[in-house]
PDB file of C-alpha atoms and ligand atoms in Angstrom:
ATOM      1  CA  MET A  32      43.748 -18.600 -19.134  1.00  0.00           C
ATOM      2  CA  ASN A  33      43.118 -20.952 -16.299  1.00  0.00           C
ATOM      3  CA  SER A  34      44.154 -18.529 -13.571  1.00  0.00           C
ATOM      4  CA  PRO A  35      41.338 -17.526 -11.218  1.00  0.00           C
ATOM      5  CA  ILE A  36      39.376 -14.281 -11.140  1.00  0.00           C
ATOM      6  CA  GLY A  37      39.723 -12.239  -7.949  1.00  0.00           C
ATOM      7  CA  VAL A  38      36.472 -10.858  -6.554  1.00  0.00           C
ATOM      8  CA  PHE A  39      36.156  -8.847  -3.359  1.00  0.00           C
ATOM      9  CA  ASP A  40      33.800  -6.950  -1.106  1.00  0.00           C
ATOM     10  CA  SER A  41      33.492  -5.893   2.518  1.00  0.00           C
ATOM     11  CA  GLY A  42      31.404  -9.014   3.227  1.00  0.00           C
ATOM     12  CA  VAL A  43      28.920 -11.315   1.537  1.00  0.00           C
ATOM     13  CA  GLY A  44      27.557  -8.624  -0.816  1.00  0.00           C
ATOM     14  CA  GLY A  45      30.068  -9.288  -3.569  1.00  0.00           C
ATOM     15  CA  LEU A  46      28.678 -12.801  -3.881  1.00  0.00           C
ATOM     16  CA  SER A  47      25.784 -11.221  -5.792  1.00  0.00           C
ATOM     17  CA  VAL A  48      28.394 -10.376  -8.429  1.00  0.00           C
ATOM     18  CA  ALA A  49      30.252 -13.702  -8.090  1.00  0.00           C
ATOM     19  CA  ARG A  50      26.930 -15.473  -8.667  1.00  0.00           C
ATOM     20  CA  GLN A  51      26.439 -13.658 -11.995  1.00  0.00           C
ATOM     21  CA  ILE A  52      30.057 -14.299 -13.023  1.00  0.00           C
ATOM     22  CA  LEU A  53      29.642 -18.020 -12.429  1.00  0.00           C
ATOM     23  CA  ARG A  54      26.294 -18.013 -14.245  1.00  0.00           C
ATOM     24  CA  ILE A  55      27.747 -16.355 -17.351  1.00  0.00           C
ATOM     25  CA  LEU A  56      31.217 -17.925 -17.126  1.00  0.00           C
ATOM     26  CA  PRO A  57      30.682 -21.318 -15.453  1.00  0.00           C
ATOM     27  CA  ARG A  58      34.214 -22.568 -16.247  1.00  0.00           C
ATOM     28  CA  GLU A  59      35.916 -19.760 -14.360  1.00  0.00           C
ATOM     29  CA  ARG A  60      37.444 -20.215 -10.947  1.00  0.00           C
ATOM     30  CA  ILE A  61      37.043 -17.503  -8.336  1.00  0.00           C
ATOM     31  CA  ILE A  62      39.097 -16.300  -5.408  1.00  0.00           C
ATOM     32  CA  TYR A  63      36.676 -14.381  -3.199  1.00  0.00           C
ATOM     33  CA  PHE A  64      37.870 -12.041  -0.458  1.00  0.00           C
ATOM     34  CA  ALA A  65      35.431 -10.726   2.172  1.00  0.00           C
ATOM     35  CA  ASP A  66      36.880  -7.943   4.309  1.00  0.00           C
ATOM     36  CA  THR A  67      34.850  -9.031   7.320  1.00  0.00           C
ATOM     37  CA  ALA A  68      37.248  -7.367   9.770  1.00  0.00           C
ATOM     38  CA  HIS A  69      36.056  -4.006   8.427  1.00  0.00           C
ATOM     39  CA  VAL A  70      32.440  -4.587   7.342  1.00  0.00           C
ATOM     40  CA  PRO A  71      30.354  -2.457   7.057  1.00  0.00           C
ATOM     41  CA  TYR A  72      32.336  -0.022   4.921  1.00  0.00           C
ATOM     42  CA  GLY A  73      29.337   2.293   4.552  1.00  0.00           C
ATOM     43  CA  GLU A  74      30.047   4.968   7.147  1.00  0.00           C
ATOM     44  CA  ARG A  75      33.858   4.853   7.034  1.00  0.00           C
ATOM     45  CA  PRO A  76      35.990   7.646   5.540  1.00  0.00           C
ATOM     46  CA  LEU A  77      36.553   7.241   1.789  1.00  0.00           C
ATOM     47  CA  GLU A  78      40.330   7.399   2.261  1.00  0.00           C
ATOM     48  CA  GLU A  79      40.202   4.387   4.591  1.00  0.00           C
ATOM     49  CA  ILE A  80      38.137   2.373   2.080  1.00  0.00           C
ATOM     50  CA  ARG A  81      40.677   3.196  -0.634  1.00  0.00           C
ATOM     51  CA  GLY A  82      43.434   1.714   1.558  1.00  0.00           C
ATOM     52  CA  PHE A  83      41.446  -1.490   2.211  1.00  0.00           C
ATOM     53  CA  ALA A  84      40.567  -1.908  -1.467  1.00  0.00           C
ATOM     54  CA  LEU A  85      44.157  -1.435  -2.627  1.00  0.00           C
ATOM     55  CA  ASP A  86      45.493  -3.908  -0.025  1.00  0.00           C
ATOM     56  CA  ILE A  87      42.976  -6.532  -1.158  1.00  0.00           C
ATOM     57  CA  THR A  88      43.693  -5.883  -4.841  1.00  0.00           C
ATOM     58  CA  ARG A  89      47.405  -6.379  -4.201  1.00  0.00           C
ATOM     59  CA  PHE A  90      46.723  -9.607  -2.293  1.00  0.00           C
ATOM     60  CA  LEU A  91      44.571 -10.998  -5.115  1.00  0.00           C
ATOM     61  CA  ILE A  92      47.146 -10.081  -7.746  1.00  0.00           C
ATOM     62  CA  GLU A  93      49.823 -11.803  -5.642  1.00  0.00           C
ATOM     63  CA  GLN A  94      47.654 -14.935  -5.780  1.00  0.00           C
ATOM     64  CA  GLY A  95      48.024 -14.860  -9.575  1.00  0.00           C
ATOM     65  CA  VAL A  96      44.531 -13.774 -10.618  1.00  0.00           C
ATOM     66  CA  LYS A  97      44.012 -12.869 -14.287  1.00  0.00           C
ATOM     67  CA  ALA A  98      41.442 -10.163 -13.473  1.00  0.00           C
ATOM     68  CA  VAL A  99      40.093  -8.370 -10.403  1.00  0.00           C
ATOM     69  CA  VAL A 100      36.438  -7.498  -9.905  1.00  0.00           C
ATOM     70  CA  MET A 101      35.802  -4.862  -7.246  1.00  0.00           C
ATOM     71  CA  ALA A 102      32.410  -6.278  -6.312  1.00  0.00           C
ATOM     72  CA  CYS A 103      31.917  -3.360  -3.965  1.00  0.00           C
ATOM     73  CA  ASN A 104      30.514   0.008  -4.976  1.00  0.00           C
ATOM     74  CA  MET A 105      32.475   1.939  -2.380  1.00  0.00           C
ATOM     75  CA  SER A 106      35.775   0.418  -3.491  1.00  0.00           C
ATOM     76  CA  SER A 107      34.848   0.987  -7.133  1.00  0.00           C
ATOM     77  CA  ALA A 108      34.016   4.618  -6.309  1.00  0.00           C
ATOM     78  CA  VAL A 109      37.272   5.438  -4.544  1.00  0.00           C
ATOM     79  CA  ALA A 110      39.952   2.931  -5.587  1.00  0.00           C
ATOM     80  CA  LEU A 111      39.331   1.760  -9.151  1.00  0.00           C
ATOM     81  CA  ASP A 112      41.273   4.492 -10.945  1.00  0.00           C
ATOM     82  CA  VAL A 113      44.284   4.198  -8.611  1.00  0.00           C
ATOM     83  CA  ALA A 114      44.317   0.388  -8.843  1.00  0.00           C
ATOM     84  CA  ARG A 115      44.304   0.558 -12.650  1.00  0.00           C
ATOM     85  CA  VAL A 116      47.317   2.846 -12.569  1.00  0.00           C
ATOM     86  CA  LEU A 117      49.133   0.593 -10.065  1.00  0.00           C
ATOM     87  CA  TYR A 118      48.420  -2.636 -11.988  1.00  0.00           C
ATOM     88  CA  PRO A 119      48.143  -1.720 -15.660  1.00  0.00           C
ATOM     89  CA  ASP A 120      48.611  -5.319 -16.864  1.00  0.00           C
ATOM     90  CA  VAL A 121      45.663  -6.819 -14.986  1.00  0.00           C
ATOM     91  CA  PRO A 122      42.103  -5.956 -16.022  1.00  0.00           C
ATOM     92  CA  ILE A 123      40.360  -4.411 -13.012  1.00  0.00           C
ATOM     93  CA  ILE A 124      36.609  -3.939 -13.187  1.00  0.00           C
ATOM     94  CA  GLY A 125      34.271  -2.051 -10.886  1.00  0.00           C
ATOM     95  CA  VAL A 126      30.489  -2.200 -10.553  1.00  0.00           C
ATOM     96  CA  ILE A 127      29.532   1.467 -10.900  1.00  0.00           C
ATOM     97  CA  GLU A 128      30.092   2.018 -14.599  1.00  0.00           C
ATOM     98  CA  PRO A 129      28.220  -1.182 -15.550  1.00  0.00           C
ATOM     99  CA  GLY A 130      25.411  -0.177 -13.148  1.00  0.00           C
ATOM    100  CA  ALA A 131      25.217   3.316 -14.632  1.00  0.00           C
ATOM    101  CA  ARG A 132      25.101   1.916 -18.176  1.00  0.00           C
ATOM    102  CA  ALA A 133      22.338  -0.530 -17.340  1.00  0.00           C
ATOM    103  CA  ALA A 134      20.331   2.231 -15.608  1.00  0.00           C
ATOM    104  CA  VAL A 135      20.587   4.723 -18.483  1.00  0.00           C
ATOM    105  CA  ARG A 136      19.417   2.016 -20.898  1.00  0.00           C
ATOM    106  CA  VAL A 137      16.104   1.659 -19.084  1.00  0.00           C
ATOM    107  CA  ALA A 138      15.611   5.202 -17.686  1.00  0.00           C
ATOM    108  CA  ARG A 139      12.984   6.250 -20.296  1.00  0.00           C
ATOM    109  CA  GLY A 140      13.403   9.958 -19.553  1.00  0.00           C
ATOM    110  CA  LYS A 141      12.590   9.646 -15.851  1.00  0.00           C
ATOM    111  CA  PRO A 142      14.983  10.288 -12.937  1.00  0.00           C
ATOM    112  CA  VAL A 143      17.144   7.355 -11.869  1.00  0.00           C
ATOM    113  CA  GLY A 144      17.098   6.565  -8.162  1.00  0.00           C
ATOM    114  CA  VAL A 145      20.232   5.131  -6.569  1.00  0.00           C
ATOM    115  CA  LEU A 146      20.100   3.236  -3.277  1.00  0.00           C
ATOM    116  CA  ALA A 147      23.628   3.080  -1.860  1.00  0.00           C
ATOM    117  CA  THR A 148      25.757   3.276   1.247  1.00  0.00           C
ATOM    118  CA  THR A 149      26.495   6.653   2.778  1.00  0.00           C
ATOM    119  CA  GLY A 150      30.047   6.526   1.397  1.00  0.00           C
ATOM    120  CA  THR A 151      28.979   5.784  -2.172  1.00  0.00           C
ATOM    121  CA  VAL A 152      26.391   8.574  -2.022  1.00  0.00           C
ATOM    122  CA  ARG A 153      29.017  10.945  -0.639  1.00  0.00           C
ATOM    123  CA  SER A 154      31.482  10.000  -3.381  1.00  0.00           C
ATOM    124  CA  GLY A 155      28.985  11.099  -6.066  1.00  0.00           C
ATOM    125  CA  ALA A 156      30.288   8.275  -8.269  1.00  0.00           C
ATOM    126  CA  TYR A 157      26.874   7.250  -9.670  1.00  0.00           C
ATOM    127  CA  VAL A 158      25.936  10.832 -10.435  1.00  0.00           C
ATOM    128  CA  ARG A 159      29.170  11.269 -12.402  1.00  0.00           C
ATOM    129  CA  ALA A 160      28.958   7.892 -14.142  1.00  0.00           C
ATOM    130  CA  ILE A 161      25.332   8.374 -15.241  1.00  0.00           C
ATOM    131  CA  SER A 162      25.868  11.919 -16.404  1.00  0.00           C
ATOM    132  CA  ALA A 163      28.986  10.864 -18.370  1.00  0.00           C
ATOM    133  CA  ILE A 164      26.726   8.511 -20.352  1.00  0.00           C
ATOM    134  CA  ASP A 165      23.688  10.814 -20.626  1.00  0.00           C
ATOM    135  CA  SER A 166      23.796  14.199 -18.949  1.00  0.00           C
ATOM    136  CA  THR A 167      20.025  14.669 -19.360  1.00  0.00           C
ATOM    137  CA  VAL A 168      19.184  11.853 -16.895  1.00  0.00           C
ATOM    138  CA  PRO A 169      18.555  13.241 -13.386  1.00  0.00           C
ATOM    139  CA  VAL A 170      19.883  11.123 -10.511  1.00  0.00           C
ATOM    140  CA  VAL A 171      18.356  10.972  -7.030  1.00  0.00           C
ATOM    141  CA  GLN A 172      20.521   9.299  -4.388  1.00  0.00           C
ATOM    142  CA  GLN A 173      19.377   7.693  -1.155  1.00  0.00           C
ATOM    143  CA  ALA A 174      21.775   6.475   1.549  1.00  0.00           C
ATOM    144  CA  CYS A 175      20.643   3.246   3.254  1.00  0.00           C
ATOM    145  CA  PRO A 176      22.779   2.733   6.378  1.00  0.00           C
ATOM    146  CA  ARG A 177      20.486   0.025   7.832  1.00  0.00           C
ATOM    147  CA  PHE A 178      20.697  -2.304   4.824  1.00  0.00           C
ATOM    148  CA  VAL A 179      24.200  -3.857   4.999  1.00  0.00           C
ATOM    149  CA  PRO A 180      24.035  -4.813   8.708  1.00  0.00           C
ATOM    150  CA  LEU A 181      20.673  -6.513   8.003  1.00  0.00           C
ATOM    151  CA  VAL A 182      22.127  -8.584   5.152  1.00  0.00           C
ATOM    152  CA  GLU A 183      25.259  -9.508   7.107  1.00  0.00           C
ATOM    153  CA  ALA A 184      23.050 -10.610  10.019  1.00  0.00           C
ATOM    154  CA  GLY A 185      21.032 -12.911   7.737  1.00  0.00           C
ATOM    155  CA  LEU A 186      17.954 -10.690   8.058  1.00  0.00           C
ATOM    156  CA  ALA A 187      17.459  -9.847   4.375  1.00  0.00           C
ATOM    157  CA  GLU A 188      13.963 -11.297   4.416  1.00  0.00           C
ATOM    158  CA  SER A 189      12.801  -9.899   7.740  1.00  0.00           C
ATOM    159  CA  GLU A 190      10.163  -7.366   8.700  1.00  0.00           C
ATOM    160  CA  GLU A 191      12.970  -4.955   9.613  1.00  0.00           C
ATOM    161  CA  ALA A 192      14.281  -5.210   6.064  1.00  0.00           C
ATOM    162  CA  GLU A 193      10.828  -4.446   4.673  1.00  0.00           C
ATOM    163  CA  THR A 194      10.452  -1.404   6.916  1.00  0.00           C
ATOM    164  CA  ALA A 195      13.908  -0.122   5.991  1.00  0.00           C
ATOM    165  CA  ALA A 196      13.173  -0.673   2.292  1.00  0.00           C
ATOM    166  CA  ARG A 197       9.941   1.321   2.543  1.00  0.00           C
ATOM    167  CA  ASP A 198      11.769   4.174   4.301  1.00  0.00           C
ATOM    168  CA  TYR A 199      14.534   4.306   1.689  1.00  0.00           C
ATOM    169  CA  VAL A 200      12.464   3.735  -1.455  1.00  0.00           C
ATOM    170  CA  GLU A 201       9.694   6.203  -0.657  1.00  0.00           C
ATOM    171  CA  PRO A 202      11.744   9.393  -1.307  1.00  0.00           C
ATOM    172  CA  LEU A 203      12.779   7.990  -4.703  1.00  0.00           C
ATOM    173  CA  ILE A 204       9.190   7.277  -5.698  1.00  0.00           C
ATOM    174  CA  ARG A 205       8.176  10.760  -4.519  1.00  0.00           C
ATOM    175  CA  ALA A 206      10.924  12.209  -6.735  1.00  0.00           C
ATOM    176  CA  GLY A 207       9.360  10.448  -9.752  1.00  0.00           C
ATOM    177  CA  CYS A 208      12.074   7.827 -10.317  1.00  0.00           C
ATOM    178  CA  GLY A 209      11.154   5.099 -12.796  1.00  0.00           C
ATOM    179  CA  THR A 210      14.332   3.116 -12.208  1.00  0.00           C
ATOM    180  CA  ILE A 211      16.085   2.151  -8.987  1.00  0.00           C
ATOM    181  CA  VAL A 212      19.716   1.056  -9.013  1.00  0.00           C
ATOM    182  CA  LEU A 213      20.849  -1.341  -6.285  1.00  0.00           C
ATOM    183  CA  GLY A 214      24.023   0.681  -5.738  1.00  0.00           C
ATOM    184  CA  CYS A 215      25.570  -1.631  -3.162  1.00  0.00           C
ATOM    185  CA  THR A 216      26.342  -5.271  -3.867  1.00  0.00           C
ATOM    186  CA  HIS A 217      24.611  -6.332  -0.646  1.00  0.00           C
ATOM    187  CA  TYR A 218      21.267  -4.980  -1.887  1.00  0.00           C
ATOM    188  CA  PRO A 219      20.370  -7.683  -4.434  1.00  0.00           C
ATOM    189  CA  PHE A 220      19.780  -9.875  -1.387  1.00  0.00           C
ATOM    190  CA  LEU A 221      17.084  -7.337  -0.358  1.00  0.00           C
ATOM    191  CA  ARG A 222      15.611  -7.201  -3.837  1.00  0.00           C
ATOM    192  CA  LYS A 223      12.216  -8.581  -2.798  1.00  0.00           C
ATOM    193  CA  ALA A 224      11.839  -5.951  -0.061  1.00  0.00           C
ATOM    194  CA  VAL A 225      12.908  -3.165  -2.452  1.00  0.00           C
ATOM    195  CA  GLU A 226      10.563  -4.408  -5.181  1.00  0.00           C
ATOM    196  CA  SER A 227       7.597  -4.575  -2.903  1.00  0.00           C
ATOM    197  CA  ALA A 228       8.349  -1.109  -1.494  1.00  0.00           C
ATOM    198  CA  ALA A 229       8.694   0.293  -5.026  1.00  0.00           C
ATOM    199  CA  GLY A 230       5.498  -1.275  -6.351  1.00  0.00           C
ATOM    200  CA  PRO A 231       4.729  -2.114  -9.968  1.00  0.00           C
ATOM    201  CA  GLY A 232       6.121  -0.146 -12.892  1.00  0.00           C
ATOM    202  CA  ILE A 233       9.528   0.591 -11.338  1.00  0.00           C
ATOM    203  CA  THR A 234      12.543  -1.076 -12.962  1.00  0.00           C
ATOM    204  CA  ILE A 235      15.111  -2.411 -10.510  1.00  0.00           C
ATOM    205  CA  VAL A 236      18.684  -2.471 -11.824  1.00  0.00           C
ATOM    206  CA  ASP A 237      21.245  -4.840 -10.323  1.00  0.00           C
ATOM    207  CA  PRO A 238      24.692  -3.864 -11.689  1.00  0.00           C
ATOM    208  CA  ALA A 239      25.968  -7.425 -11.106  1.00  0.00           C
ATOM    209  CA  GLU A 240      24.756  -8.859 -14.393  1.00  0.00           C
ATOM    210  CA  GLU A 241      26.191  -6.036 -16.511  1.00  0.00           C
ATOM    211  CA  THR A 242      29.473  -6.317 -14.565  1.00  0.00           C
ATOM    212  CA  ALA A 243      29.736 -10.035 -15.326  1.00  0.00           C
ATOM    213  CA  THR A 244      28.947  -9.383 -18.994  1.00  0.00           C
ATOM    214  CA  MET A 245      31.641  -6.702 -19.129  1.00  0.00           C
ATOM    215  CA  LEU A 246      34.127  -9.116 -17.528  1.00  0.00           C
ATOM    216  CA  ALA A 247      33.245 -11.792 -20.089  1.00  0.00           C
ATOM    217  CA  HIS A 248      33.936  -9.328 -22.947  1.00  0.00           C
ATOM    218  CA  ILE A 249      37.267  -8.258 -21.504  1.00  0.00           C
ATOM    219  CA  LEU A 250      38.462 -11.839 -20.900  1.00  0.00           C
ATOM    220  CA  SER A 251      37.316 -12.868 -24.349  1.00  0.00           C
ATOM    221  CA  GLU A 252      38.993  -9.885 -26.055  1.00  0.00           C
ATOM    222  CA  ARG A 253      42.271 -10.722 -24.313  1.00  0.00           C
ATOM    223  CA  GLY A 254      41.893 -14.417 -25.148  1.00  0.00           C
ATOM    224  CA  ILE A 255      42.047 -15.424 -21.482  1.00  0.00           C
ATOM    225  CA  LEU A 256      38.690 -17.114 -20.924  1.00  0.00           C
ATOM    226  CA  ALA A 257      39.121 -20.415 -19.057  1.00  0.00           C
ATOM    227  CA  GLN A 258      39.259 -23.300 -21.501  1.00  0.00           C
ATOM    228  CA  ALA A 259      38.233 -25.971 -19.042  1.00  0.00           C
ATOM    229  CA  ALA A 260      36.579 -26.078 -15.654  1.00  0.00           C
ATOM    230  CA  PHE A 261      39.062 -27.044 -12.973  1.00  0.00           C
ATOM    231  CA  GLY A 262      39.905 -26.562  -9.314  1.00  0.00           C
ATOM    232  CA  PRO A 263      37.825 -25.383  -6.391  1.00  0.00           C
ATOM    233  CA  HIS A 264      36.928 -21.767  -5.739  1.00  0.00           C
ATOM    234  CA  GLU A 265      38.828 -20.179  -2.864  1.00  0.00           C
ATOM    235  CA  PHE A 266      37.418 -18.020  -0.089  1.00  0.00           C
ATOM    236  CA  TYR A 267      39.285 -15.651   2.205  1.00  0.00           C
ATOM    237  CA  VAL A 268      38.152 -13.422   5.055  1.00  0.00           C
ATOM    238  CA  SER A 269      40.001 -10.828   7.105  1.00  0.00           C
ATOM    239  CA  GLY A 270      37.825 -11.356  10.204  1.00  0.00           C
ATOM    240  CA  ASP A 271      34.796 -13.500  10.993  1.00  0.00           C
ATOM    241  CA  ALA A 272      34.251 -16.463   8.660  1.00  0.00           C
ATOM    242  CA  ALA A 273      30.866 -17.775   9.772  1.00  0.00           C
ATOM    243  CA  GLY A 274      28.784 -15.323   7.733  1.00  0.00           C
ATOM    244  CA  LEU A 275      30.579 -16.081   4.511  1.00  0.00           C
ATOM    245  CA  ARG A 276      30.403 -19.821   5.084  1.00  0.00           C
ATOM    246  CA  ASP A 277      26.755 -19.930   6.085  1.00  0.00           C
ATOM    247  CA  LEU A 278      25.084 -17.058   4.223  1.00  0.00           C
ATOM    248  CA  GLY A 279      27.566 -17.348   1.378  1.00  0.00           C
ATOM    249  CA  SER A 280      26.720 -20.966   0.655  1.00  0.00           C
ATOM    250  CA  ARG A 281      23.079 -19.971   0.477  1.00  0.00           C
ATOM    251  CA  PHE A 282      23.630 -16.848  -1.641  1.00  0.00           C
ATOM    252  CA  LEU A 283      26.031 -18.489  -4.065  1.00  0.00           C
ATOM    253  CA  GLY A 284      24.128 -21.739  -4.240  1.00  0.00           C
ATOM    254  CA  ILE A 285      27.272 -23.848  -3.789  1.00  0.00           C
ATOM    255  CA  PRO A 286      28.705 -25.109  -0.526  1.00  0.00           C
ATOM    256  CA  ILE A 287      31.515 -22.999   0.932  1.00  0.00           C
ATOM    257  CA  ARG A 288      33.341 -25.248   3.344  1.00  0.00           C
ATOM    258  CA  ASP A 289      36.932 -24.117   3.480  1.00  0.00           C
ATOM    259  CA  VAL A 290      37.496 -20.456   4.365  1.00  0.00           C
ATOM    260  CA  LYS A 291      40.936 -19.005   5.085  1.00  0.00           C
ATOM    261  CA  ARG A 292      41.479 -16.050   7.351  1.00  0.00           C
ATOM    262  CA  ILE A 293      44.262 -13.705   6.409  1.00  0.00           C
ATOM    263  CA  ASN A 294      45.645 -10.651   8.103  1.00  0.00           C
ATOM    264  CA  LEU A 295      46.722  -8.533   5.141  1.00  0.00           C
ATOM    265  CA  SER A 296      48.993  -6.283   7.149  1.00  0.00           C
ATOM    266  CA  ALA A 297      50.812  -9.209   8.822  1.00  0.00           C
ATOM    267  CA  GLY A 298      50.512 -11.533   5.814  1.00  0.00           C
ATOM    268  CA  ASP A 299      49.663 -14.674   7.825  1.00  0.00           C
ATOM    269  CA  THR A 300      46.907 -17.105   6.863  1.00  0.00           C
ATOM    270  CA  GLU A 301      44.956 -19.659   8.889  1.00  0.00           C
ATOM    271  CA  SER A 302      42.248 -22.044   7.855  1.00  0.00           C
ATOM    272  CA  VAL A 303      39.038 -21.353   9.760  1.00  0.00           C
ATOM    273  CA  GLY A 304      36.358 -23.951  10.124  1.00  0.00           C
ATOM    274  CA  CYS A 305      37.428 -26.172   7.257  1.00  0.00           C
ATOM    275  CA  ARG A 306      34.651 -28.691   6.714  1.00  0.00           C
ATOM    276  CA  GLY A 307      35.912 -30.241   3.526  1.00  0.00           C
ATOM    277  CA  THR A 308      36.723 -28.918   0.111  1.00  0.00           C
ATOM    278  CA  ASN A 309      34.911 -26.104  -1.669  1.00  0.00           C
ATOM    279  CA  SER A 310      32.853 -26.918  -4.712  1.00  0.00           C
ATOM    280  CA  GLN A 311      34.670 -27.609  -7.912  1.00  0.00           C
ATOM    281  CA  VAL A 312      33.898 -25.303 -10.765  1.00  0.00           C
ATOM    282  CA  GLY A 313      30.813 -26.472 -12.553  1.00  0.00           C
ATOM    283  CA  SER A 314      29.687 -28.728  -9.708  1.00  0.00           C
TER     284      SER A 314
HETATM  285  N1  LIG B  48      28.874  -4.114  -0.619  1.00  0.00           N
HETATM  286  C1  LIG B  48      29.647  -2.926  -0.598  1.00  0.00           C
HETATM  287  C2  LIG B  48      29.221  -1.923  -1.633  1.00  0.00           C
HETATM  288  O1  LIG B  48      28.795  -2.350  -2.681  1.00  0.00           O
HETATM  289  C3  LIG B  48      30.001  -2.351   0.751  1.00  0.00           C
HETATM  290  C4  LIG B  48      28.888  -2.280   1.723  1.00  0.00           C
HETATM  291  C5  LIG B  48      29.364  -1.931   3.139  1.00  0.00           C
HETATM  292  O2  LIG B  48      30.194  -2.655   3.679  1.00  0.00           O
HETATM  293  O3  LIG B  48      28.864  -0.921   3.678  1.00  0.00           O
HETATM  294  O4  LIG B  48      29.338  -0.739  -1.472  1.00  0.00           O
END
């Protein structure tokens, strides 16, 4: 019950999901892994992403997590099914099915637009997930290769972000979409830019909230919700730590001081830039 929940992404994007998990389940403890040695995932081959996602899942399970959240659309698109087969005893949750569900709920007969990385668009995962729920809902996808580097560089609220958002949202509006899914976990940090590019009357769907709700149901059904708040959250990176420490503290709203760097292929860990202890749960 009191084991942590493993959450991972290529970088800081998955913190948009971690934030919702901690909002809905404030007693839970998180181990967050940012694959900063390989960010951005967006343009990489799907097979390579599958390898990264499975390595990270294994690492988190070795740390004793009670559930894994793939807080990364690309990983969810290409590695979720395999990971569930490899680790049948640990609940493993992705963000695409929850995102698709939330989108269909508010689609109101209009096409659903999906903003995502090139890889997620190429995987067709949202198209399949939405049509499995309601095959009458048309889906229009838009790849947004400029978005993740902007978020990772701390430029989510810049003029460049606004220009990129206008470029990416416009084709969806032209196609008559009434709903836009933020189909990459980095994009909630660009929500303002997307909203202002979309204009009034367009519903923006962030799969993070539905993902956290789904996690809460699964933990509750299995009787493994944390009974008491204890212990600090843990943060790992595979490469650079500064972004997670600085942007992450801001995004998550709690100070991230201690970040460990781990080389998953070599298995060695070092503490990078420890400036004290991470926040306790509930602090
Ligand atoms: N945040 C991830 C996703 O949801 C990956 C983004 C990237 O690294 O390109 O797809």
